[in-house]
C-alpha cells in the first residue's frame, strides 16, 4: 500500500490542508470537499447540517469537536513517523500472509480514510472495487455508520489510543483441495448453545464469524447497514482490512485479531441506530473476527454437492484453530440460503476444526426454530456421519423445485431420515378420475384459471411450472390445473 507520506509533493499538500486552523465543525466539510475535489460530484454538508439536528440522535458533537477532531488531525499528521521504514504489503489472492499494526497506526490510516487523503492510487494492483474512503459516509450522510465512525475518534481523543495491535491475516488452502477430509471423519460434534437475542459480538467465544461480502467490509463505507457493515463501523479497526485485501476466492478467508468495539447500537438494516459508547461489558481479550463469504443460495442449486462443499470448506478454514466459535444464520438474508443447511455446515466445520463449543445466534428468526430440535437429534453423531446424512438429504433436496420446497425436503430428510420419504415415486400428474401413476405433463397444454398454458416443468411434489403466451412462468399446484384426459 502506497501512503501519501511516501511522495514528498503529495504529502506537502496533505499537510498544508490538515494544518489549517478550524473555526468550527463546519470547517470539516471544507476539508473533505478539498480532498475530494477530483472525485466527488456533490459537496459534503454533513458537519454544517447535522450537529444539533434530530438526525444527530444521541451523538455528542461537542465532545467530538473538543476531543475527536484534534485527535484525528494529530494522528493523521504523524504518518511519516508512524510508518517510517514500514512497508504495508497487500494481502492478495493465493498468498497466506499477515500484517500487524499498532492501534496508533490503525488510527492514523483511519484518520486519512476520513479526510479522503488516501486515494485509489495508493494501491497499484488488484484495485477492483477497492474502497478505503470513510469520507463517503459523510457525503452520503449515512447517518448511523457515520456517527459510529466519529465516535471512535471521540473516544480516542477523550481516553487516548489504547495500547496493543491488530493483525490482519489472509488464509487459504490449495485450490486442488483442503488438507482435511469429511468422509469417515471421526471427530465428535461440538456442543451447541443457541441464542435468539444476543449479538455475536457479545459472545464469549474466541472466534466470531463475519458474514462477509467477498470484498471484505462490503458496503460499510456506503449506505449499507447489514451484519458485516454494522460490525465494521462499531469496530472501525476492522476497516483497515479493506485497504489491504483484494476480494476473497473460494479457498480463502480473512482473519482479524485484536480489533476493539467502540460503539453500541440497536437494530439492523433500516432500524440500525447508534446509541452511544461501548461499555466494555464483554469480558476477556478481543475476539478474532473471521470474514467468510457464503455463496448465493437464492436459486435452486445450493444443495448441489460441490456448492455444499464450497461453503463447508470455507467455514472450516474460518474456524481453524478455534476452541469456541460464535456464528449464526450465515448467508441466510439477502443471499437466500437455507437455515438448516448453513447451521449444519458450520457445526461440522467448527467440530472438525477442533472447537468444543459453538455459540449459534438465530436473532429470533422463526426459520431457525427447528434447529434446536435438529441439533438435539444429531448430537451423538461424528462429523463423518453427519456429513453422510447432509449429503444424502441434499441429494434428495435437489430432486424437487422451487427452493422453498427444496428447503422443506432437506429438513424433512435430516429430521426423519430417508424413511420419511415415499417408498414409491409420487404421482407425477393429477387426474380428474382414477388413480395410479400418470404420464408427465411436461411439454403439454394445460388450463389454469381458464387460461391455456404450457407445462414446462413438473416436480415430484405435485408442483408444475406453467408458461403463458408471453413466456412468463409461474409455479402452481398440480391440483389447481385442468388437463386433457389421456386418450
PDB file of C-alpha atoms in Angstrom, residues 6-294:
ATOM      1  CA  UNK A   6       5.887   8.438   0.588  1.00  0.00           C
ATOM      2  CA  UNK A   7       5.555  11.203  -2.017  1.00  0.00           C
ATOM      3  CA  UNK A   8       7.041  14.484  -0.786  1.00  0.00           C
ATOM      4  CA  UNK A   9       4.943  16.659  -3.062  1.00  0.00           C
ATOM      5  CA  UNK A  10       1.715  14.861  -2.212  1.00  0.00           C
ATOM      6  CA  UNK A  11       2.449  14.898   1.499  1.00  0.00           C
ATOM      7  CA  UNK A  12       3.160  18.641   1.422  1.00  0.00           C
ATOM      8  CA  UNK A  13      -0.353  19.214   0.035  1.00  0.00           C
ATOM      9  CA  UNK A  14      -1.932  16.936   2.638  1.00  0.00           C
ATOM     10  CA  UNK A  15      -0.023  18.576   5.456  1.00  0.00           C
ATOM     11  CA  UNK A  16      -0.925  22.073   4.279  1.00  0.00           C
ATOM     12  CA  UNK A  17      -4.647  21.288   4.371  1.00  0.00           C
ATOM     13  CA  UNK A  18      -4.568  19.486   7.726  1.00  0.00           C
ATOM     14  CA  UNK A  19      -2.575  22.223   9.479  1.00  0.00           C
ATOM     15  CA  UNK A  20      -5.078  24.949   8.668  1.00  0.00           C
ATOM     16  CA  UNK A  21      -6.947  26.138  11.760  1.00  0.00           C
ATOM     17  CA  UNK A  22     -10.551  25.006  12.012  1.00  0.00           C
ATOM     18  CA  UNK A  23     -13.015  27.562  13.313  1.00  0.00           C
ATOM     19  CA  UNK A  24     -15.969  25.191  13.704  1.00  0.00           C
ATOM     20  CA  UNK A  25     -17.215  21.710  12.840  1.00  0.00           C
ATOM     21  CA  UNK A  26     -18.438  23.073   9.518  1.00  0.00           C
ATOM     22  CA  UNK A  27     -14.780  23.523   8.582  1.00  0.00           C
ATOM     23  CA  UNK A  28     -14.530  19.744   8.258  1.00  0.00           C
ATOM     24  CA  UNK A  29     -16.881  19.946   5.282  1.00  0.00           C
ATOM     25  CA  UNK A  30     -14.383  22.282   3.614  1.00  0.00           C
ATOM     26  CA  UNK A  31     -11.523  19.858   4.269  1.00  0.00           C
ATOM     27  CA  UNK A  32     -13.430  16.848   2.925  1.00  0.00           C
ATOM     28  CA  UNK A  33     -14.546  18.778  -0.138  1.00  0.00           C
ATOM     29  CA  UNK A  34     -10.993  19.874  -0.873  1.00  0.00           C
ATOM     30  CA  UNK A  35      -9.573  16.347  -0.740  1.00  0.00           C
ATOM     31  CA  UNK A  36     -12.498  15.098  -2.846  1.00  0.00           C
ATOM     32  CA  UNK A  37     -12.313  17.835  -5.461  1.00  0.00           C
ATOM     33  CA  UNK A  38     -11.365  15.422  -8.243  1.00  0.00           C
ATOM     34  CA  UNK A  39     -13.647  12.521  -7.280  1.00  0.00           C
ATOM     35  CA  UNK A  40     -16.971  13.800  -5.919  1.00  0.00           C
ATOM     36  CA  UNK A  41     -19.788  15.401  -7.850  1.00  0.00           C
ATOM     37  CA  UNK A  42     -21.525  16.587  -4.687  1.00  0.00           C
ATOM     38  CA  UNK A  43     -20.449  18.806  -1.827  1.00  0.00           C
ATOM     39  CA  UNK A  44     -20.226  17.496   1.721  1.00  0.00           C
ATOM     40  CA  UNK A  45     -22.564  19.394   4.098  1.00  0.00           C
ATOM     41  CA  UNK A  46     -22.692  16.824   6.873  1.00  0.00           C
ATOM     42  CA  UNK A  47     -20.900  18.905   9.528  1.00  0.00           C
ATOM     43  CA  UNK A  48     -22.809  22.022   8.574  1.00  0.00           C
ATOM     44  CA  UNK A  49     -26.260  20.437   8.759  1.00  0.00           C
ATOM     45  CA  UNK A  50     -26.104  17.531  11.201  1.00  0.00           C
ATOM     46  CA  UNK A  51     -24.885  18.871  14.592  1.00  0.00           C
ATOM     47  CA  UNK A  52     -27.894  19.959  16.617  1.00  0.00           C
ATOM     48  CA  UNK A  53     -30.364  18.318  14.231  1.00  0.00           C
ATOM     49  CA  UNK A  54     -32.761  15.489  15.017  1.00  0.00           C
ATOM     50  CA  UNK A  55     -30.714  13.135  12.868  1.00  0.00           C
ATOM     51  CA  UNK A  56     -27.733  13.609  15.198  1.00  0.00           C
ATOM     52  CA  UNK A  57     -29.559  11.441  17.715  1.00  0.00           C
ATOM     53  CA  UNK A  58     -27.537  10.733  20.838  1.00  0.00           C
ATOM     54  CA  UNK A  59     -24.149  11.608  19.401  1.00  0.00           C
ATOM     55  CA  UNK A  60     -22.181  14.218  21.376  1.00  0.00           C
ATOM     56  CA  UNK A  61     -20.862  16.586  18.696  1.00  0.00           C
ATOM     57  CA  UNK A  62     -19.498  18.969  21.343  1.00  0.00           C
ATOM     58  CA  UNK A  63     -17.253  16.234  22.741  1.00  0.00           C
ATOM     59  CA  UNK A  64     -16.254  15.240  19.227  1.00  0.00           C
ATOM     60  CA  UNK A  65     -15.253  18.835  18.423  1.00  0.00           C
ATOM     61  CA  UNK A  66     -13.309  19.163  21.659  1.00  0.00           C
ATOM     62  CA  UNK A  67     -11.587  15.775  21.678  1.00  0.00           C
ATOM     63  CA  UNK A  68     -12.155  13.865  18.455  1.00  0.00           C
ATOM     64  CA  UNK A  69     -11.207  16.454  15.847  1.00  0.00           C
ATOM     65  CA  UNK A  70      -7.824  17.323  17.445  1.00  0.00           C
ATOM     66  CA  UNK A  71      -7.048  13.586  17.716  1.00  0.00           C
ATOM     67  CA  UNK A  72      -7.869  12.981  14.047  1.00  0.00           C
ATOM     68  CA  UNK A  73      -5.632  15.795  12.858  1.00  0.00           C
ATOM     69  CA  UNK A  74      -2.819  14.915  15.247  1.00  0.00           C
ATOM     70  CA  UNK A  75      -2.635  11.216  14.403  1.00  0.00           C
ATOM     71  CA  UNK A  76      -3.009  11.867  10.669  1.00  0.00           C
ATOM     72  CA  UNK A  77      -0.015  14.208  10.722  1.00  0.00           C
ATOM     73  CA  UNK A  78       2.056  11.522  12.480  1.00  0.00           C
ATOM     74  CA  UNK A  79       2.011   9.322   9.372  1.00  0.00           C
ATOM     75  CA  UNK A  80       5.670   9.959   8.311  1.00  0.00           C
ATOM     76  CA  UNK A  81       6.811   8.986  11.816  1.00  0.00           C
ATOM     77  CA  UNK A  82       4.456   6.087  12.431  1.00  0.00           C
ATOM     78  CA  UNK A  83       5.257   4.471   9.074  1.00  0.00           C
ATOM     79  CA  UNK A  84       8.939   5.383   8.743  1.00  0.00           C
ATOM     80  CA  UNK A  85      10.641   2.387   7.157  1.00  0.00           C
ATOM     81  CA  UNK A  86       7.377   0.420   7.204  1.00  0.00           C
ATOM     82  CA  UNK A  87       6.085  -1.283   4.075  1.00  0.00           C
ATOM     83  CA  UNK A  88       2.462  -2.295   4.079  1.00  0.00           C
ATOM     84  CA  UNK A  89       2.175  -5.453   1.984  1.00  0.00           C
ATOM     85  CA  UNK A  90      -1.111  -6.137   0.254  1.00  0.00           C
ATOM     86  CA  UNK A  91      -2.892  -9.365   1.164  1.00  0.00           C
ATOM     87  CA  UNK A  92      -3.623 -10.740  -2.283  1.00  0.00           C
ATOM     88  CA  UNK A  93      -5.014 -13.905  -3.842  1.00  0.00           C
ATOM     89  CA  UNK A  94      -3.279 -17.159  -3.034  1.00  0.00           C
ATOM     90  CA  UNK A  95      -0.784 -15.769  -0.530  1.00  0.00           C
ATOM     91  CA  UNK A  96      -1.028 -16.690   3.156  1.00  0.00           C
ATOM     92  CA  UNK A  97       0.302 -13.551   4.755  1.00  0.00           C
ATOM     93  CA  UNK A  98      -0.391 -11.274   7.713  1.00  0.00           C
ATOM     94  CA  UNK A  99       0.188  -7.637   8.664  1.00  0.00           C
ATOM     95  CA  UNK A 100       0.297  -6.390  12.253  1.00  0.00           C
ATOM     96  CA  UNK A 101      -0.273  -2.709  13.038  1.00  0.00           C
ATOM     97  CA  UNK A 102      -0.299  -0.843  16.328  1.00  0.00           C
ATOM     98  CA  UNK A 103      -3.588   0.746  17.279  1.00  0.00           C
ATOM     99  CA  UNK A 104      -2.000   4.133  16.682  1.00  0.00           C
ATOM    100  CA  UNK A 105      -1.041   3.133  13.138  1.00  0.00           C
ATOM    101  CA  UNK A 106      -4.631   1.937  12.600  1.00  0.00           C
ATOM    102  CA  UNK A 107      -5.958   5.262  13.885  1.00  0.00           C
ATOM    103  CA  UNK A 108      -3.620   7.126  11.529  1.00  0.00           C
ATOM    104  CA  UNK A 109      -4.854   5.183   8.493  1.00  0.00           C
ATOM    105  CA  UNK A 110      -8.485   5.637   9.562  1.00  0.00           C
ATOM    106  CA  UNK A 111      -7.989   9.394  10.022  1.00  0.00           C
ATOM    107  CA  UNK A 112      -6.711   9.629   6.443  1.00  0.00           C
ATOM    108  CA  UNK A 113      -9.649   7.470   5.364  1.00  0.00           C
ATOM    109  CA  UNK A 114     -11.935  10.065   6.960  1.00  0.00           C
ATOM    110  CA  UNK A 115     -10.245  13.024   5.301  1.00  0.00           C
ATOM    111  CA  UNK A 116     -10.071  11.193   1.956  1.00  0.00           C
ATOM    112  CA  UNK A 117      -6.326  11.716   1.667  1.00  0.00           C
ATOM    113  CA  UNK A 118      -5.629   8.051   0.838  1.00  0.00           C
ATOM    114  CA  UNK A 119      -6.909   7.568  -2.693  1.00  0.00           C
ATOM    115  CA  UNK A 120      -7.168   4.632  -5.091  1.00  0.00           C
ATOM    116  CA  UNK A 121      -3.651   5.300  -6.389  1.00  0.00           C
ATOM    117  CA  UNK A 122      -2.426   4.007  -3.024  1.00  0.00           C
ATOM    118  CA  UNK A 123      -2.911   0.521  -4.457  1.00  0.00           C
ATOM    119  CA  UNK A 124      -1.321  -0.244  -7.785  1.00  0.00           C
ATOM    120  CA  UNK A 125      -2.620  -3.812  -8.170  1.00  0.00           C
ATOM    121  CA  UNK A 126      -5.956  -5.612  -7.589  1.00  0.00           C
ATOM    122  CA  UNK A 127      -7.898  -2.365  -7.424  1.00  0.00           C
ATOM    123  CA  UNK A 128     -11.286  -3.776  -8.417  1.00  0.00           C
ATOM    124  CA  UNK A 129     -13.935  -2.355  -6.091  1.00  0.00           C
ATOM    125  CA  UNK A 130     -11.194  -1.090  -3.770  1.00  0.00           C
ATOM    126  CA  UNK A 131     -12.703   1.018  -1.013  1.00  0.00           C
ATOM    127  CA  UNK A 132     -10.966   2.780   1.858  1.00  0.00           C
ATOM    128  CA  UNK A 133     -12.556   6.190   1.919  1.00  0.00           C
ATOM    129  CA  UNK A 134     -14.663   6.777   5.007  1.00  0.00           C
ATOM    130  CA  UNK A 135     -15.307  10.303   3.705  1.00  0.00           C
ATOM    131  CA  UNK A 136     -18.065   8.720   1.612  1.00  0.00           C
ATOM    132  CA  UNK A 137     -20.118   8.197   4.767  1.00  0.00           C
ATOM    133  CA  UNK A 138     -20.351  11.965   5.177  1.00  0.00           C
ATOM    134  CA  UNK A 139     -21.004  12.821   1.541  1.00  0.00           C
ATOM    135  CA  UNK A 140     -23.788  10.201   1.578  1.00  0.00           C
ATOM    136  CA  UNK A 141     -24.923  11.198   5.082  1.00  0.00           C
ATOM    137  CA  UNK A 142     -25.069   7.521   6.007  1.00  0.00           C
ATOM    138  CA  UNK A 143     -26.074   8.568   9.486  1.00  0.00           C
ATOM    139  CA  UNK A 144     -25.747   5.571  11.836  1.00  0.00           C
ATOM    140  CA  UNK A 145     -22.446   4.426  10.312  1.00  0.00           C
ATOM    141  CA  UNK A 146     -21.076   7.969  10.164  1.00  0.00           C
ATOM    142  CA  UNK A 147     -21.840   8.531  13.850  1.00  0.00           C
ATOM    143  CA  UNK A 148     -20.195   5.231  14.850  1.00  0.00           C
ATOM    144  CA  UNK A 149     -17.073   6.217  12.913  1.00  0.00           C
ATOM    145  CA  UNK A 150     -16.908   9.645  14.562  1.00  0.00           C
ATOM    146  CA  UNK A 151     -17.473   8.067  17.979  1.00  0.00           C
ATOM    147  CA  UNK A 152     -14.275   6.053  17.535  1.00  0.00           C
ATOM    148  CA  UNK A 153     -12.206   9.235  17.294  1.00  0.00           C
ATOM    149  CA  UNK A 154     -14.189  10.970  20.041  1.00  0.00           C
ATOM    150  CA  UNK A 155     -13.253   8.155  22.438  1.00  0.00           C
ATOM    151  CA  UNK A 156      -9.619   8.112  21.307  1.00  0.00           C
ATOM    152  CA  UNK A 157      -9.463  11.848  21.987  1.00  0.00           C
ATOM    153  CA  UNK A 158     -11.083  11.510  25.401  1.00  0.00           C
ATOM    154  CA  UNK A 159      -9.167   8.498  26.673  1.00  0.00           C
ATOM    155  CA  UNK A 160      -6.105   8.173  24.456  1.00  0.00           C
ATOM    156  CA  UNK A 161      -5.291   5.461  21.941  1.00  0.00           C
ATOM    157  CA  UNK A 162      -5.189   2.059  23.685  1.00  0.00           C
ATOM    158  CA  UNK A 163      -2.011   0.033  23.704  1.00  0.00           C
ATOM    159  CA  UNK A 164      -1.899  -3.090  21.612  1.00  0.00           C
ATOM    160  CA  UNK A 165      -2.011  -4.157  17.995  1.00  0.00           C
ATOM    161  CA  UNK A 166      -4.335  -5.554  15.353  1.00  0.00           C
ATOM    162  CA  UNK A 167      -3.327  -8.380  12.992  1.00  0.00           C
ATOM    163  CA  UNK A 168      -4.821  -8.773   9.523  1.00  0.00           C
ATOM    164  CA  UNK A 169      -4.292 -12.232   8.051  1.00  0.00           C
ATOM    165  CA  UNK A 170      -5.296 -13.765   4.748  1.00  0.00           C
ATOM    166  CA  UNK A 171      -5.601 -17.554   4.893  1.00  0.00           C
ATOM    167  CA  UNK A 172      -6.222 -20.097   2.193  1.00  0.00           C
ATOM    168  CA  UNK A 173      -5.802 -23.714   1.188  1.00  0.00           C
ATOM    169  CA  UNK A 174      -4.642 -25.118  -2.167  1.00  0.00           C
ATOM    170  CA  UNK A 175      -7.197 -24.888  -4.959  1.00  0.00           C
ATOM    171  CA  UNK A 176      -6.805 -28.624  -5.573  1.00  0.00           C
ATOM    172  CA  UNK A 177      -8.431 -29.438  -2.249  1.00  0.00           C
ATOM    173  CA  UNK A 178      -8.242 -28.819   1.501  1.00  0.00           C
ATOM    174  CA  UNK A 179      -5.993 -30.812   3.846  1.00  0.00           C
ATOM    175  CA  UNK A 180      -8.982 -32.205   5.773  1.00  0.00           C
ATOM    176  CA  UNK A 181     -11.472 -34.893   4.748  1.00  0.00           C
ATOM    177  CA  UNK A 182     -15.173 -35.236   5.507  1.00  0.00           C
ATOM    178  CA  UNK A 183     -15.903 -38.846   4.538  1.00  0.00           C
ATOM    179  CA  UNK A 184     -15.480 -41.052   7.588  1.00  0.00           C
ATOM    180  CA  UNK A 185     -14.312 -38.138   9.761  1.00  0.00           C
ATOM    181  CA  UNK A 186     -14.284 -39.457  13.336  1.00  0.00           C
ATOM    182  CA  UNK A 187     -14.301 -36.079  15.120  1.00  0.00           C
ATOM    183  CA  UNK A 188     -17.051 -35.608  17.688  1.00  0.00           C
ATOM    184  CA  UNK A 189     -19.571 -32.841  17.174  1.00  0.00           C
ATOM    185  CA  UNK A 190     -19.062 -29.745  19.308  1.00  0.00           C
ATOM    186  CA  UNK A 191     -21.726 -28.835  21.839  1.00  0.00           C
ATOM    187  CA  UNK A 192     -24.121 -26.118  20.649  1.00  0.00           C
ATOM    188  CA  UNK A 193     -25.611 -23.225  22.611  1.00  0.00           C
ATOM    189  CA  UNK A 194     -28.421 -21.366  20.855  1.00  0.00           C
ATOM    190  CA  UNK A 195     -29.349 -17.747  21.475  1.00  0.00           C
ATOM    191  CA  UNK A 196     -32.193 -15.861  19.812  1.00  0.00           C
ATOM    192  CA  UNK A 197     -31.493 -12.432  21.324  1.00  0.00           C
ATOM    193  CA  UNK A 198     -27.777 -11.834  21.966  1.00  0.00           C
ATOM    194  CA  UNK A 199     -25.493 -10.461  19.254  1.00  0.00           C
ATOM    195  CA  UNK A 200     -22.438 -12.326  18.020  1.00  0.00           C
ATOM    196  CA  UNK A 201     -20.053  -9.579  19.132  1.00  0.00           C
ATOM    197  CA  UNK A 202     -21.227 -10.064  22.744  1.00  0.00           C
ATOM    198  CA  UNK A 203     -20.409 -13.787  22.709  1.00  0.00           C
ATOM    199  CA  UNK A 204     -17.616 -15.057  24.978  1.00  0.00           C
ATOM    200  CA  UNK A 205     -16.328 -17.190  22.069  1.00  0.00           C
ATOM    201  CA  UNK A 206     -12.763 -16.502  20.951  1.00  0.00           C
ATOM    202  CA  UNK A 207     -13.656 -16.562  17.238  1.00  0.00           C
ATOM    203  CA  UNK A 208     -16.564 -14.567  15.806  1.00  0.00           C
ATOM    204  CA  UNK A 209     -17.907 -15.068  12.287  1.00  0.00           C
ATOM    205  CA  UNK A 210     -18.291 -12.106   9.953  1.00  0.00           C
ATOM    206  CA  UNK A 211     -20.967 -12.870   7.330  1.00  0.00           C
ATOM    207  CA  UNK A 212     -18.854 -11.206   4.717  1.00  0.00           C
ATOM    208  CA  UNK A 213     -19.058  -9.884   1.224  1.00  0.00           C
ATOM    209  CA  UNK A 214     -16.342 -11.402  -0.959  1.00  0.00           C
ATOM    210  CA  UNK A 215     -14.946  -7.840  -0.902  1.00  0.00           C
ATOM    211  CA  UNK A 216     -14.137  -7.611   2.808  1.00  0.00           C
ATOM    212  CA  UNK A 217     -16.162  -4.944   4.583  1.00  0.00           C
ATOM    213  CA  UNK A 218     -18.849  -4.890   1.911  1.00  0.00           C
ATOM    214  CA  UNK A 219     -20.657  -1.562   1.823  1.00  0.00           C
ATOM    215  CA  UNK A 220     -19.672  -0.368   5.299  1.00  0.00           C
ATOM    216  CA  UNK A 221     -18.357   2.913   3.844  1.00  0.00           C
ATOM    217  CA  UNK A 222     -21.587   3.466   1.944  1.00  0.00           C
ATOM    218  CA  UNK A 223     -25.290   3.265   2.778  1.00  0.00           C
ATOM    219  CA  UNK A 224     -25.366  -0.443   3.707  1.00  0.00           C
ATOM    220  CA  UNK A 225     -26.323  -1.483   7.235  1.00  0.00           C
ATOM    221  CA  UNK A 226     -26.250  -5.283   7.237  1.00  0.00           C
ATOM    222  CA  UNK A 227     -24.373  -7.579   9.608  1.00  0.00           C
ATOM    223  CA  UNK A 228     -20.866  -7.039   8.226  1.00  0.00           C
ATOM    224  CA  UNK A 229     -21.322  -3.318   7.678  1.00  0.00           C
ATOM    225  CA  UNK A 230     -22.541  -2.751  11.245  1.00  0.00           C
ATOM    226  CA  UNK A 231     -19.725  -4.864  12.670  1.00  0.00           C
ATOM    227  CA  UNK A 232     -17.076  -2.862  10.827  1.00  0.00           C
ATOM    228  CA  UNK A 233     -18.323   0.559  11.934  1.00  0.00           C
ATOM    229  CA  UNK A 234     -18.709  -0.364  15.614  1.00  0.00           C
ATOM    230  CA  UNK A 235     -15.185  -1.867  15.410  1.00  0.00           C
ATOM    231  CA  UNK A 236     -13.506   0.585  12.992  1.00  0.00           C
ATOM    232  CA  UNK A 237     -10.099  -1.083  13.202  1.00  0.00           C
ATOM    233  CA  UNK A 238     -11.650  -3.812  11.043  1.00  0.00           C
ATOM    234  CA  UNK A 239     -11.995  -1.264   8.222  1.00  0.00           C
ATOM    235  CA  UNK A 240      -8.206  -1.253   7.708  1.00  0.00           C
ATOM    236  CA  UNK A 241      -8.590  -4.760   6.230  1.00  0.00           C
ATOM    237  CA  UNK A 242     -10.401  -3.143   3.300  1.00  0.00           C
ATOM    238  CA  UNK A 243      -7.264  -1.228   2.357  1.00  0.00           C
ATOM    239  CA  UNK A 244      -5.073  -4.324   2.361  1.00  0.00           C
ATOM    240  CA  UNK A 245      -7.190  -7.079   0.786  1.00  0.00           C
ATOM    241  CA  UNK A 246      -8.487  -7.905  -2.657  1.00  0.00           C
ATOM    242  CA  UNK A 247     -11.663  -9.975  -2.907  1.00  0.00           C
ATOM    243  CA  UNK A 248     -11.732 -13.420  -1.343  1.00  0.00           C
ATOM    244  CA  UNK A 249     -11.681 -16.516  -3.533  1.00  0.00           C
ATOM    245  CA  UNK A 250     -13.428 -19.803  -2.766  1.00  0.00           C
ATOM    246  CA  UNK A 251     -10.466 -21.131  -0.801  1.00  0.00           C
ATOM    247  CA  UNK A 252      -9.804 -18.005   1.292  1.00  0.00           C
ATOM    248  CA  UNK A 253     -10.884 -16.171   4.439  1.00  0.00           C
ATOM    249  CA  UNK A 254      -9.601 -13.043   6.187  1.00  0.00           C
ATOM    250  CA  UNK A 255      -8.916 -13.191   9.927  1.00  0.00           C
ATOM    251  CA  UNK A 256      -8.601 -10.013  12.015  1.00  0.00           C
ATOM    252  CA  UNK A 257      -7.343 -10.339  15.574  1.00  0.00           C
ATOM    253  CA  UNK A 258      -7.355  -7.626  18.232  1.00  0.00           C
ATOM    254  CA  UNK A 259      -9.969  -5.165  16.931  1.00  0.00           C
ATOM    255  CA  UNK A 260     -11.871  -3.417  19.732  1.00  0.00           C
ATOM    256  CA  UNK A 261     -15.506  -2.319  19.857  1.00  0.00           C
ATOM    257  CA  UNK A 262     -16.090   1.409  20.413  1.00  0.00           C
ATOM    258  CA  UNK A 263     -19.833   1.961  19.840  1.00  0.00           C
ATOM    259  CA  UNK A 264     -23.140   0.464  20.938  1.00  0.00           C
ATOM    260  CA  UNK A 265     -26.058   0.123  18.584  1.00  0.00           C
ATOM    261  CA  UNK A 266     -29.545  -1.272  18.217  1.00  0.00           C
ATOM    262  CA  UNK A 267     -31.377  -2.570  15.182  1.00  0.00           C
ATOM    263  CA  UNK A 268     -30.372  -3.894  11.817  1.00  0.00           C
ATOM    264  CA  UNK A 269     -30.669  -2.607   8.247  1.00  0.00           C
ATOM    265  CA  UNK A 270     -33.380   0.085   8.219  1.00  0.00           C
ATOM    266  CA  UNK A 271     -33.673   0.023  12.042  1.00  0.00           C
ATOM    267  CA  UNK A 272     -29.918   0.349  12.728  1.00  0.00           C
ATOM    268  CA  UNK A 273     -29.146   3.172  15.192  1.00  0.00           C
ATOM    269  CA  UNK A 274     -26.077   4.425  17.055  1.00  0.00           C
ATOM    270  CA  UNK A 275     -26.855   4.581  20.788  1.00  0.00           C
ATOM    271  CA  UNK A 276     -23.579   5.529  22.486  1.00  0.00           C
ATOM    272  CA  UNK A 277     -20.162   4.487  23.718  1.00  0.00           C
ATOM    273  CA  UNK A 278     -19.444   0.786  24.062  1.00  0.00           C
ATOM    274  CA  UNK A 279     -19.475  -0.087  27.760  1.00  0.00           C
ATOM    275  CA  UNK A 280     -16.985  -2.948  27.632  1.00  0.00           C
ATOM    276  CA  UNK A 281     -19.442  -5.483  29.047  1.00  0.00           C
ATOM    277  CA  UNK A 282     -17.859  -8.354  27.116  1.00  0.00           C
ATOM    278  CA  UNK A 283     -15.032  -9.639  29.296  1.00  0.00           C
ATOM    279  CA  UNK A 284     -11.721 -11.062  28.155  1.00  0.00           C
ATOM    280  CA  UNK A 285      -9.431 -10.446  25.203  1.00  0.00           C
ATOM    281  CA  UNK A 286     -10.845  -9.134  21.931  1.00  0.00           C
ATOM    282  CA  UNK A 287     -12.239 -11.900  19.784  1.00  0.00           C
ATOM    283  CA  UNK A 288     -10.818 -12.776  16.395  1.00  0.00           C
ATOM    284  CA  UNK A 289     -13.207 -11.767  13.615  1.00  0.00           C
ATOM    285  CA  UNK A 290     -13.145 -14.034  10.557  1.00  0.00           C
ATOM    286  CA  UNK A 291     -14.586 -12.756   7.289  1.00  0.00           C
ATOM    287  CA  UNK A 292     -16.145 -15.623   5.348  1.00  0.00           C
ATOM    288  CA  UNK A 293     -18.368 -15.171   2.321  1.00  0.00           C
ATOM    289  CA  UNK A 294     -21.176 -17.611   1.534  1.00  0.00           C
TER     290      UNK A 294
END
